[in-house]
Short mmCIF file of N, CA and C and ligand atoms in Angstrom, two decimals:
data_model
loop_
_atom_site.label_atom_id
_atom_site.label_comp_id
_atom_site.label_asym_id
_atom_site.label_seq_id
_atom_site.Cartn_x
_atom_site.Cartn_y
_atom_site.Cartn_z
N MET K 1 219.43 76.06 165.02
CA MET K 1 220.67 76.13 164.27
C MET K 1 220.83 77.54 163.67
N PRO K 2 222.00 78.16 163.80
CA PRO K 2 222.16 79.49 163.24
C PRO K 2 222.09 79.45 161.71
N ASN K 3 221.54 80.51 161.14
CA ASN K 3 221.43 80.57 159.69
C ASN K 3 222.69 81.19 159.10
N THR K 4 223.43 80.40 158.33
CA THR K 4 224.64 80.95 157.73
C THR K 4 224.54 81.00 156.21
N ALA K 5 223.32 80.74 155.69
CA ALA K 5 223.13 80.84 154.24
C ALA K 5 223.35 82.29 153.82
N LYS K 6 224.01 82.44 152.69
CA LYS K 6 224.32 83.80 152.24
C LYS K 6 223.34 84.24 151.16
N THR K 7 222.85 85.46 151.32
CA THR K 7 221.90 86.00 150.35
C THR K 7 222.51 87.18 149.61
N LEU K 8 222.34 87.17 148.31
CA LEU K 8 222.76 88.29 147.47
C LEU K 8 221.51 89.08 147.08
N VAL K 9 221.48 90.35 147.47
CA VAL K 9 220.39 91.22 147.04
C VAL K 9 220.87 92.02 145.83
N LEU K 10 220.24 91.77 144.70
CA LEU K 10 220.54 92.56 143.51
C LEU K 10 219.54 93.72 143.48
N LEU K 11 220.04 94.86 143.88
CA LEU K 11 219.20 96.06 143.99
C LEU K 11 219.27 96.81 142.65
N ALA K 12 218.10 97.04 142.07
CA ALA K 12 218.08 97.71 140.76
C ALA K 12 217.07 98.85 140.79
N HIS K 13 217.54 100.03 141.15
CA HIS K 13 216.69 101.22 141.13
C HIS K 13 217.41 102.31 140.34
N PRO K 14 216.79 102.80 139.26
CA PRO K 14 217.48 103.77 138.41
C PRO K 14 217.75 105.11 139.09
N ASN K 15 217.05 105.38 140.17
CA ASN K 15 217.21 106.68 140.83
C ASN K 15 217.05 106.52 142.34
N LEU K 16 218.02 105.83 142.92
CA LEU K 16 217.90 105.48 144.34
C LEU K 16 217.86 106.72 145.23
N ALA K 17 218.49 107.80 144.78
CA ALA K 17 218.51 109.03 145.59
C ALA K 17 217.09 109.57 145.80
N ASN K 18 216.20 109.29 144.86
CA ASN K 18 214.82 109.76 144.99
C ASN K 18 213.86 108.66 145.43
N SER K 19 214.41 107.53 145.81
CA SER K 19 213.55 106.40 146.19
C SER K 19 213.13 106.50 147.65
N ARG K 20 211.91 106.11 147.92
CA ARG K 20 211.47 106.00 149.31
C ARG K 20 211.50 104.54 149.72
N VAL K 21 210.77 103.71 148.97
CA VAL K 21 210.59 102.32 149.36
C VAL K 21 211.90 101.53 149.25
N ASN K 22 212.49 101.52 148.07
CA ASN K 22 213.67 100.67 147.86
C ASN K 22 214.88 101.14 148.65
N ALA K 23 214.97 102.45 148.86
CA ALA K 23 216.08 102.95 149.70
C ALA K 23 215.92 102.42 151.12
N ALA K 24 214.68 102.45 151.63
CA ALA K 24 214.44 101.96 153.00
C ALA K 24 214.70 100.46 153.10
N LEU K 25 214.27 99.72 152.07
CA LEU K 25 214.47 98.26 152.09
C LEU K 25 215.96 97.92 151.96
N ALA K 26 216.67 98.68 151.15
CA ALA K 26 218.12 98.43 151.02
C ALA K 26 218.81 98.68 152.36
N ASP K 27 218.36 99.70 153.08
CA ASP K 27 218.96 100.00 154.39
C ASP K 27 218.80 98.82 155.36
N VAL K 28 217.60 98.23 155.40
CA VAL K 28 217.43 97.11 156.35
C VAL K 28 218.21 95.88 155.86
N ALA K 29 218.26 95.69 154.55
CA ALA K 29 219.00 94.53 154.03
C ALA K 29 220.47 94.64 154.41
N ARG K 30 221.01 95.86 154.36
CA ARG K 30 222.43 96.06 154.67
C ARG K 30 222.75 95.74 156.13
N GLN K 31 221.73 95.75 156.97
CA GLN K 31 221.97 95.45 158.39
C GLN K 31 222.07 93.96 158.68
N GLU K 32 221.67 93.15 157.70
CA GLU K 32 221.70 91.70 157.92
C GLU K 32 223.10 91.15 157.66
N GLU K 33 223.55 90.31 158.58
CA GLU K 33 224.94 89.84 158.56
C GLU K 33 225.31 89.05 157.30
N HIS K 34 224.42 88.18 156.89
CA HIS K 34 224.78 87.28 155.79
C HIS K 34 224.22 87.74 154.45
N VAL K 35 223.94 89.03 154.38
CA VAL K 35 223.36 89.58 153.15
C VAL K 35 224.35 90.53 152.48
N THR K 36 224.55 90.33 151.19
CA THR K 36 225.35 91.27 150.38
C THR K 36 224.38 92.08 149.54
N VAL K 37 224.40 93.39 149.68
CA VAL K 37 223.55 94.24 148.83
C VAL K 37 224.42 94.77 147.69
N HIS K 38 224.01 94.41 146.49
CA HIS K 38 224.78 94.79 145.29
C HIS K 38 223.91 95.74 144.47
N ASP K 39 224.31 97.02 144.50
CA ASP K 39 223.53 98.06 143.84
C ASP K 39 223.96 98.12 142.37
N LEU K 40 223.13 97.58 141.50
CA LEU K 40 223.53 97.44 140.09
C LEU K 40 223.71 98.78 139.38
N TYR K 41 222.82 99.74 139.66
CA TYR K 41 222.95 101.04 138.99
C TYR K 41 224.19 101.80 139.47
N ALA K 42 224.62 101.56 140.72
CA ALA K 42 225.85 102.19 141.20
C ALA K 42 227.06 101.49 140.60
N ALA K 43 226.97 100.17 140.45
CA ALA K 43 228.11 99.39 139.94
C ALA K 43 228.31 99.60 138.44
N TYR K 44 227.20 99.78 137.73
CA TYR K 44 227.29 99.85 136.27
C TYR K 44 226.52 101.06 135.70
N PRO K 45 226.96 102.28 136.05
CA PRO K 45 226.24 103.46 135.54
C PRO K 45 226.28 103.55 134.01
N ASP K 46 227.28 102.89 133.42
CA ASP K 46 227.40 102.91 131.96
C ASP K 46 226.76 101.67 131.31
N PHE K 47 226.10 100.85 132.13
CA PHE K 47 225.42 99.64 131.65
C PHE K 47 226.40 98.60 131.08
N ARG K 48 227.69 98.72 131.43
CA ARG K 48 228.65 97.71 130.97
C ARG K 48 228.87 96.72 132.10
N ILE K 49 228.11 95.65 132.05
CA ILE K 49 228.09 94.67 133.15
C ILE K 49 229.30 93.75 133.07
N ASP K 50 229.96 93.56 134.21
CA ASP K 50 231.08 92.62 134.30
C ASP K 50 230.48 91.23 134.57
N VAL K 51 230.28 90.47 133.51
CA VAL K 51 229.56 89.20 133.60
C VAL K 51 230.30 88.21 134.51
N ALA K 52 231.62 88.12 134.37
CA ALA K 52 232.39 87.17 135.19
C ALA K 52 232.24 87.51 136.68
N ARG K 53 232.28 88.79 136.99
CA ARG K 53 232.13 89.22 138.39
C ARG K 53 230.74 88.86 138.92
N GLU K 54 229.73 89.09 138.09
CA GLU K 54 228.35 88.78 138.52
C GLU K 54 228.18 87.27 138.73
N GLN K 55 228.76 86.47 137.85
CA GLN K 55 228.62 85.02 138.01
C GLN K 55 229.36 84.53 139.25
N ARG K 56 230.52 85.14 139.52
CA ARG K 56 231.25 84.77 140.75
C ARG K 56 230.42 85.11 141.98
N LEU K 57 229.79 86.28 141.95
CA LEU K 57 228.95 86.69 143.08
C LEU K 57 227.79 85.71 143.30
N LEU K 58 227.18 85.32 142.20
CA LEU K 58 226.06 84.37 142.30
C LEU K 58 226.53 83.05 142.91
N LEU K 59 227.68 82.58 142.46
CA LEU K 59 228.18 81.29 142.97
C LEU K 59 228.50 81.36 144.46
N ALA K 60 228.86 82.55 144.93
CA ALA K 60 229.27 82.70 146.33
C ALA K 60 228.08 82.84 147.29
N HIS K 61 226.87 82.82 146.74
CA HIS K 61 225.68 82.97 147.58
C HIS K 61 224.71 81.80 147.38
N ASP K 62 223.90 81.56 148.43
CA ASP K 62 222.93 80.45 148.37
C ASP K 62 221.57 80.92 147.87
N ALA K 63 221.28 82.18 148.11
CA ALA K 63 219.98 82.73 147.73
C ALA K 63 220.18 84.09 147.08
N VAL K 64 219.26 84.41 146.18
CA VAL K 64 219.35 85.69 145.47
C VAL K 64 217.99 86.38 145.56
N THR K 65 218.02 87.66 145.89
CA THR K 65 216.80 88.46 145.88
C THR K 65 216.94 89.55 144.83
N LEU K 66 215.99 89.60 143.93
CA LEU K 66 215.95 90.71 142.97
C LEU K 66 215.04 91.78 143.56
N GLN K 67 215.63 92.90 143.93
CA GLN K 67 214.85 93.98 144.56
C GLN K 67 214.75 95.16 143.60
N PHE K 68 213.52 95.52 143.25
CA PHE K 68 213.38 96.58 142.24
C PHE K 68 211.97 97.21 142.26
N PRO K 69 211.87 98.44 141.76
CA PRO K 69 210.54 99.03 141.54
C PRO K 69 209.98 98.48 140.24
N PHE K 70 208.71 98.16 140.24
CA PHE K 70 208.05 97.68 139.03
C PHE K 70 208.03 98.83 138.02
N GLN K 71 208.50 98.58 136.81
CA GLN K 71 208.49 99.61 135.77
C GLN K 71 207.92 99.02 134.49
N TRP K 72 206.83 99.58 134.08
CA TRP K 72 206.12 99.07 132.90
C TRP K 72 205.94 97.55 133.01
N TYR K 73 205.45 97.16 134.19
CA TYR K 73 205.09 95.75 134.45
C TYR K 73 206.29 94.82 134.39
N SER K 74 207.46 95.34 134.63
CA SER K 74 208.66 94.54 134.46
C SER K 74 209.77 95.07 135.35
N THR K 75 210.98 94.61 135.09
CA THR K 75 212.14 95.09 135.84
C THR K 75 212.66 96.38 135.21
N PRO K 76 213.37 97.20 135.99
CA PRO K 76 214.10 98.31 135.35
C PRO K 76 215.08 97.76 134.31
N SER K 77 215.44 98.60 133.35
CA SER K 77 216.17 98.10 132.17
C SER K 77 217.52 97.48 132.51
N LEU K 78 218.25 98.01 133.50
CA LEU K 78 219.56 97.43 133.80
C LEU K 78 219.43 96.01 134.36
N LEU K 79 218.36 95.77 135.10
CA LEU K 79 218.16 94.41 135.61
C LEU K 79 217.80 93.45 134.48
N LYS K 80 217.04 93.95 133.51
CA LYS K 80 216.73 93.11 132.33
C LYS K 80 218.02 92.79 131.57
N LEU K 81 218.89 93.80 131.42
CA LEU K 81 220.17 93.57 130.75
C LEU K 81 221.02 92.57 131.54
N TRP K 82 220.96 92.70 132.86
CA TRP K 82 221.69 91.77 133.74
C TRP K 82 221.22 90.34 133.46
N LEU K 83 219.91 90.13 133.38
CA LEU K 83 219.38 88.79 133.09
C LEU K 83 219.88 88.32 131.73
N ASP K 84 219.82 89.22 130.75
CA ASP K 84 220.23 88.87 129.38
C ASP K 84 221.69 88.44 129.33
N GLU K 85 222.54 89.15 130.05
CA GLU K 85 223.99 88.95 129.89
C GLU K 85 224.60 87.96 130.88
N VAL K 86 224.05 87.91 132.08
CA VAL K 86 224.69 87.08 133.12
C VAL K 86 224.21 85.63 133.07
N LEU K 87 222.95 85.42 132.72
CA LEU K 87 222.40 84.05 132.72
C LEU K 87 222.69 83.39 131.37
N THR K 88 223.94 83.02 131.18
CA THR K 88 224.38 82.55 129.87
C THR K 88 224.10 81.06 129.65
N TYR K 89 223.99 80.72 128.37
CA TYR K 89 223.82 79.32 127.96
C TYR K 89 225.05 78.52 128.38
N GLY K 90 224.81 77.33 128.90
CA GLY K 90 225.93 76.48 129.32
C GLY K 90 226.41 76.80 130.72
N TRP K 91 225.90 77.91 131.27
CA TRP K 91 226.23 78.26 132.67
C TRP K 91 224.95 78.24 133.52
N ALA K 92 223.96 79.01 133.08
CA ALA K 92 222.72 79.08 133.86
C ALA K 92 221.62 78.19 133.29
N PHE K 93 221.73 77.85 132.02
CA PHE K 93 220.72 76.98 131.40
C PHE K 93 221.34 76.27 130.22
N GLY K 94 220.60 75.34 129.64
CA GLY K 94 221.11 74.59 128.50
C GLY K 94 222.10 73.52 128.95
N GLU K 95 222.81 72.96 127.98
CA GLU K 95 223.72 71.85 128.29
C GLU K 95 224.81 72.29 129.26
N GLY K 96 224.89 71.59 130.38
CA GLY K 96 225.91 71.93 131.40
C GLY K 96 225.58 73.18 132.20
N GLY K 97 224.43 73.77 131.94
CA GLY K 97 224.10 75.04 132.61
C GLY K 97 223.40 74.84 133.94
N THR K 98 224.17 74.40 134.91
CA THR K 98 223.56 74.05 136.20
C THR K 98 224.08 74.92 137.37
N ALA K 99 224.77 76.01 137.04
CA ALA K 99 225.45 76.79 138.09
C ALA K 99 224.52 77.24 139.22
N LEU K 100 223.27 77.51 138.88
CA LEU K 100 222.36 78.09 139.88
C LEU K 100 221.35 77.08 140.43
N HIS K 101 221.45 75.86 139.98
CA HIS K 101 220.47 74.85 140.39
C HIS K 101 220.40 74.73 141.91
N GLY K 102 219.18 74.74 142.42
CA GLY K 102 218.97 74.52 143.85
C GLY K 102 219.08 75.78 144.70
N LYS K 103 219.58 76.87 144.11
CA LYS K 103 219.61 78.11 144.89
C LYS K 103 218.20 78.71 144.93
N THR K 104 218.00 79.60 145.90
CA THR K 104 216.67 80.20 146.07
C THR K 104 216.62 81.58 145.41
N LEU K 105 215.50 81.86 144.79
CA LEU K 105 215.30 83.17 144.16
C LEU K 105 214.03 83.82 144.72
N ARG K 106 214.17 85.10 145.10
CA ARG K 106 213.01 85.84 145.61
C ARG K 106 212.90 87.18 144.88
N PHE K 107 211.68 87.63 144.69
CA PHE K 107 211.48 88.96 144.13
C PHE K 107 210.97 89.88 145.23
N ALA K 108 211.61 91.03 145.36
CA ALA K 108 211.15 92.06 146.31
C ALA K 108 210.82 93.29 145.47
N ILE K 109 209.54 93.53 145.30
CA ILE K 109 209.09 94.50 144.30
C ILE K 109 208.22 95.57 144.95
N SER K 110 208.40 96.80 144.48
CA SER K 110 207.49 97.87 144.89
C SER K 110 206.71 98.32 143.66
N THR K 111 205.48 98.73 143.88
CA THR K 111 204.69 99.27 142.77
C THR K 111 204.10 100.62 143.17
N GLY K 112 203.84 101.44 142.15
CA GLY K 112 203.19 102.72 142.40
C GLY K 112 201.69 102.55 142.57
N HIS K 113 201.11 101.66 141.78
CA HIS K 113 199.67 101.42 141.89
C HIS K 113 199.36 100.52 143.08
N PRO K 114 198.21 100.76 143.70
CA PRO K 114 197.83 99.91 144.84
C PRO K 114 197.37 98.53 144.38
N ALA K 115 197.23 97.63 145.33
CA ALA K 115 196.88 96.23 145.02
C ALA K 115 195.61 96.13 144.18
N GLU K 116 194.60 96.96 144.49
CA GLU K 116 193.33 96.83 143.77
C GLU K 116 193.43 97.21 142.29
N ALA K 117 194.54 97.85 141.90
CA ALA K 117 194.73 98.18 140.49
C ALA K 117 195.18 96.96 139.69
N TYR K 118 195.56 95.91 140.41
CA TYR K 118 196.06 94.70 139.75
C TYR K 118 195.03 93.58 139.83
N GLY K 119 194.33 93.36 138.75
CA GLY K 119 193.30 92.33 138.70
C GLY K 119 192.36 92.63 137.55
N PRO K 120 191.45 91.72 137.24
CA PRO K 120 190.59 91.88 136.06
C PRO K 120 189.77 93.17 136.08
N ASP K 121 189.46 93.68 137.26
CA ASP K 121 188.65 94.90 137.33
C ASP K 121 189.49 96.15 137.55
N GLY K 122 190.80 95.99 137.64
CA GLY K 122 191.66 97.14 137.94
C GLY K 122 192.24 97.76 136.68
N ILE K 123 192.84 98.92 136.85
CA ILE K 123 193.38 99.66 135.71
C ILE K 123 194.46 98.86 134.97
N ASN K 124 195.15 97.98 135.70
CA ASN K 124 196.23 97.20 135.06
C ASN K 124 195.78 95.85 134.52
N ARG K 125 194.53 95.53 134.75
CA ARG K 125 193.85 94.37 134.17
C ARG K 125 194.35 93.00 134.64
N PHE K 126 195.62 92.87 134.88
CA PHE K 126 196.17 91.56 135.24
C PHE K 126 196.68 91.56 136.69
N THR K 127 196.71 90.38 137.26
CA THR K 127 197.22 90.26 138.63
C THR K 127 198.76 90.31 138.62
N MET K 128 199.32 90.59 139.78
CA MET K 128 200.78 90.57 139.88
C MET K 128 201.32 89.19 139.52
N ALA K 129 200.62 88.15 139.98
CA ALA K 129 201.09 86.79 139.69
C ALA K 129 201.16 86.56 138.19
N GLU K 130 200.16 87.07 137.46
CA GLU K 130 200.19 86.92 136.00
C GLU K 130 201.35 87.70 135.39
N LEU K 131 201.54 88.92 135.88
CA LEU K 131 202.57 89.77 135.29
C LEU K 131 203.98 89.28 135.63
N LEU K 132 204.09 88.52 136.71
CA LEU K 132 205.41 88.00 137.10
C LEU K 132 205.76 86.67 136.45
N ARG K 133 204.86 86.18 135.59
CA ARG K 133 205.10 84.90 134.93
C ARG K 133 206.45 84.81 134.20
N PRO K 134 206.87 85.84 133.43
CA PRO K 134 208.17 85.72 132.74
C PRO K 134 209.33 85.52 133.72
N LEU K 135 209.27 86.19 134.86
CA LEU K 135 210.35 86.01 135.85
C LEU K 135 210.26 84.63 136.48
N GLU K 136 209.02 84.17 136.66
CA GLU K 136 208.82 82.83 137.21
C GLU K 136 209.37 81.79 136.23
N ALA K 137 209.11 82.01 134.95
CA ALA K 137 209.62 81.09 133.92
C ALA K 137 211.15 81.11 133.88
N THR K 138 211.72 82.28 134.13
CA THR K 138 213.19 82.39 134.16
C THR K 138 213.74 81.54 135.29
N ALA K 139 213.14 81.68 136.48
CA ALA K 139 213.58 80.89 137.64
C ALA K 139 213.50 79.40 137.32
N ASN K 140 212.42 79.03 136.66
CA ASN K 140 212.25 77.62 136.30
C ASN K 140 213.36 77.14 135.38
N LEU K 141 213.66 77.93 134.35
CA LEU K 141 214.65 77.50 133.36
C LEU K 141 216.05 77.37 133.96
N ILE K 142 216.36 78.24 134.92
CA ILE K 142 217.71 78.20 135.49
C ILE K 142 217.77 77.34 136.76
N GLY K 143 216.66 76.67 137.05
CA GLY K 143 216.66 75.68 138.13
C GLY K 143 216.70 76.25 139.52
N MET K 144 216.25 77.50 139.67
CA MET K 144 216.21 78.08 141.01
C MET K 144 214.85 77.86 141.64
N THR K 145 214.83 77.77 142.96
CA THR K 145 213.59 77.56 143.69
C THR K 145 213.02 78.91 144.10
N LEU K 146 211.78 79.18 143.69
CA LEU K 146 211.20 80.48 143.98
C LEU K 146 210.67 80.56 145.41
N ALA K 147 211.06 81.61 146.10
CA ALA K 147 210.47 81.91 147.41
C ALA K 147 209.27 82.83 147.17
N GLU K 148 208.42 82.92 148.16
CA GLU K 148 207.24 83.80 148.07
C GLU K 148 207.71 85.25 147.79
N PRO K 149 207.15 85.91 146.78
CA PRO K 149 207.59 87.29 146.53
C PRO K 149 207.15 88.24 147.64
N LEU K 150 207.93 89.29 147.83
CA LEU K 150 207.56 90.32 148.81
C LEU K 150 207.23 91.58 148.02
N ILE K 151 205.96 91.95 148.03
CA ILE K 151 205.53 93.04 147.17
C ILE K 151 204.88 94.13 148.02
N LEU K 152 205.37 95.34 147.87
CA LEU K 152 204.75 96.47 148.56
C LEU K 152 204.13 97.37 147.49
N GLN K 153 202.82 97.53 147.58
CA GLN K 153 202.11 98.23 146.51
C GLN K 153 201.54 99.56 146.98
N GLY K 154 201.47 100.49 146.05
CA GLY K 154 200.71 101.71 146.30
C GLY K 154 201.49 102.89 146.83
N ASN K 155 202.81 102.89 146.64
CA ASN K 155 203.54 104.11 147.03
C ASN K 155 203.72 104.99 145.79
N ASN K 156 203.07 106.12 145.80
CA ASN K 156 203.25 107.04 144.69
C ASN K 156 203.19 108.48 145.23
N PRO K 157 203.69 109.44 144.45
CA PRO K 157 203.81 110.81 144.96
C PRO K 157 202.47 111.42 145.37
N PHE K 158 201.37 110.97 144.73
CA PHE K 158 200.05 111.54 145.02
C PHE K 158 199.48 110.99 146.32
N ASN K 159 199.92 109.78 146.64
CA ASN K 159 199.33 109.08 147.77
C ASN K 159 200.39 108.19 148.43
N PRO K 160 201.39 108.80 149.08
CA PRO K 160 202.45 107.97 149.65
C PRO K 160 201.94 107.05 150.74
N LEU K 161 202.53 105.89 150.85
CA LEU K 161 202.12 104.95 151.90
C LEU K 161 202.46 105.53 153.27
N PRO K 162 201.64 105.20 154.28
CA PRO K 162 201.98 105.65 155.64
C PRO K 162 203.34 105.09 156.07
N ASP K 163 204.04 105.85 156.89
CA ASP K 163 205.36 105.41 157.40
C ASP K 163 205.26 104.04 158.06
N GLU K 164 204.16 103.81 158.80
CA GLU K 164 204.04 102.53 159.54
C GLU K 164 203.94 101.35 158.56
N THR K 165 203.26 101.56 157.44
CA THR K 165 203.13 100.48 156.45
C THR K 165 204.49 100.13 155.87
N LEU K 166 205.27 101.16 155.57
CA LEU K 166 206.60 100.93 155.03
C LEU K 166 207.49 100.25 156.09
N ALA K 167 207.38 100.71 157.31
CA ALA K 167 208.21 100.13 158.39
C ALA K 167 207.87 98.66 158.61
N LEU K 168 206.58 98.34 158.56
CA LEU K 168 206.17 96.94 158.77
C LEU K 168 206.69 96.06 157.62
N HIS K 169 206.57 96.59 156.40
CA HIS K 169 207.06 95.81 155.25
C HIS K 169 208.57 95.62 155.36
N ALA K 170 209.28 96.67 155.76
CA ALA K 170 210.74 96.57 155.91
C ALA K 170 211.10 95.51 156.94
N LYS K 171 210.29 95.43 157.99
CA LYS K 171 210.53 94.41 159.02
C LYS K 171 210.34 93.00 158.43
N HIS K 172 209.28 92.83 157.65
CA HIS K 172 209.04 91.52 157.01
C HIS K 172 210.18 91.18 156.04
N TYR K 173 210.65 92.20 155.34
CA TYR K 173 211.75 91.98 154.38
C TYR K 173 212.98 91.49 155.12
N ARG K 174 213.29 92.16 156.21
CA ARG K 174 214.47 91.78 156.98
C ARG K 174 214.33 90.35 157.51
N GLN K 175 213.13 90.03 157.99
CA GLN K 175 212.89 88.66 158.50
C GLN K 175 213.06 87.64 157.38
N ALA K 176 212.55 87.97 156.19
CA ALA K 176 212.65 87.02 155.07
C ALA K 176 214.11 86.82 154.67
N LEU K 177 214.88 87.89 154.69
CA LEU K 177 216.30 87.77 154.33
C LEU K 177 217.07 86.97 155.36
N ALA K 178 216.63 87.05 156.60
CA ALA K 178 217.32 86.34 157.68
C ALA K 178 216.90 84.89 157.78
N ALA K 179 215.75 84.54 157.18
CA ALA K 179 215.18 83.20 157.37
C ALA K 179 216.02 82.14 156.67
C1 LIG F 201 209.45 104.42 134.23
C2 LIG F 201 208.51 104.00 135.33
C3 LIG F 201 207.60 102.99 135.11
C4 LIG F 201 206.73 102.58 136.12
N1 LIG F 201 205.87 101.55 135.88
C5 LIG F 201 205.03 101.14 136.85
C6 LIG F 201 204.14 100.05 136.62
O1 LIG F 201 204.13 99.42 135.57
N2 LIG F 201 203.28 99.73 137.61
C7 LIG F 201 203.26 100.39 138.83
O2 LIG F 201 202.45 100.03 139.69
N3 LIG F 201 204.12 101.40 139.07
C8 LIG F 201 205.00 101.79 138.13
N4 LIG F 201 205.89 102.80 138.38
C9 LIG F 201 205.96 103.38 139.74
C10 LIG F 201 207.08 102.74 140.56
O3 LIG F 201 206.96 101.34 140.60
C11 LIG F 201 207.07 103.30 141.99
O4 LIG F 201 207.31 104.68 141.91
C12 LIG F 201 208.12 102.65 142.86
O5 LIG F 201 207.85 101.27 143.02
C13 LIG F 201 208.18 103.27 144.24
O6 LIG F 201 209.36 102.80 144.91
P1 LIG F 201 210.58 103.79 145.26
O7 LIG F 201 210.10 104.71 146.36
O8 LIG F 201 211.68 102.90 145.71
O9 LIG F 201 210.93 104.56 144.00
C14 LIG F 201 206.76 103.22 137.39
C15 LIG F 201 207.70 104.24 137.60
C16 LIG F 201 208.57 104.63 136.60
C17 LIG F 201 209.57 105.74 136.87
#
């Protein structure tokens, strides 16, 4: 059966012009027929989010992917503001707040530190799964079903990932968006 589910990619990179990983992933996402790539920093350079527009976009899609570089163990600030302002009481959670129930949510995250930096013996002490708990809790509260996160780790200016590693990850990303 052909897949006609629509996916909204909320791309949140504060400096996409200097991005390697997220720029490449956004490019492959844009090639997918049923995927809308919504670049939040391009849409709201002044951080004034059009909440009604964002909620309409969410309603028009079956799945949502939050695509962003990990920044201080969290989302970039505009994506945090987006969560604060768009996921309103009575709409996304609380009494009558069922707008997103049953939709799928995925995180597509890049990190500068490599995988071994995330864990009890690593410089960051905690695993990615532990650090992603607040986002997982958010998905739970708004009734969305979490898909397996897609995480590409270890791209930094001192030690950029090989082109083949990025290309393979981009291929997996495209497959996940198409699935
Ligand atoms: C303000 C800031 C905070 C960052 N915080 C983290 C972090 O907490 N953990 C990490 O592994 N990398 C961190 N990084 C590195 C970015 O995650 C990394 O450069 C990015 O994922 C690479 O993707 P890109 O090529 O699309 O920019 C940070 C970068 C910036 C600019």
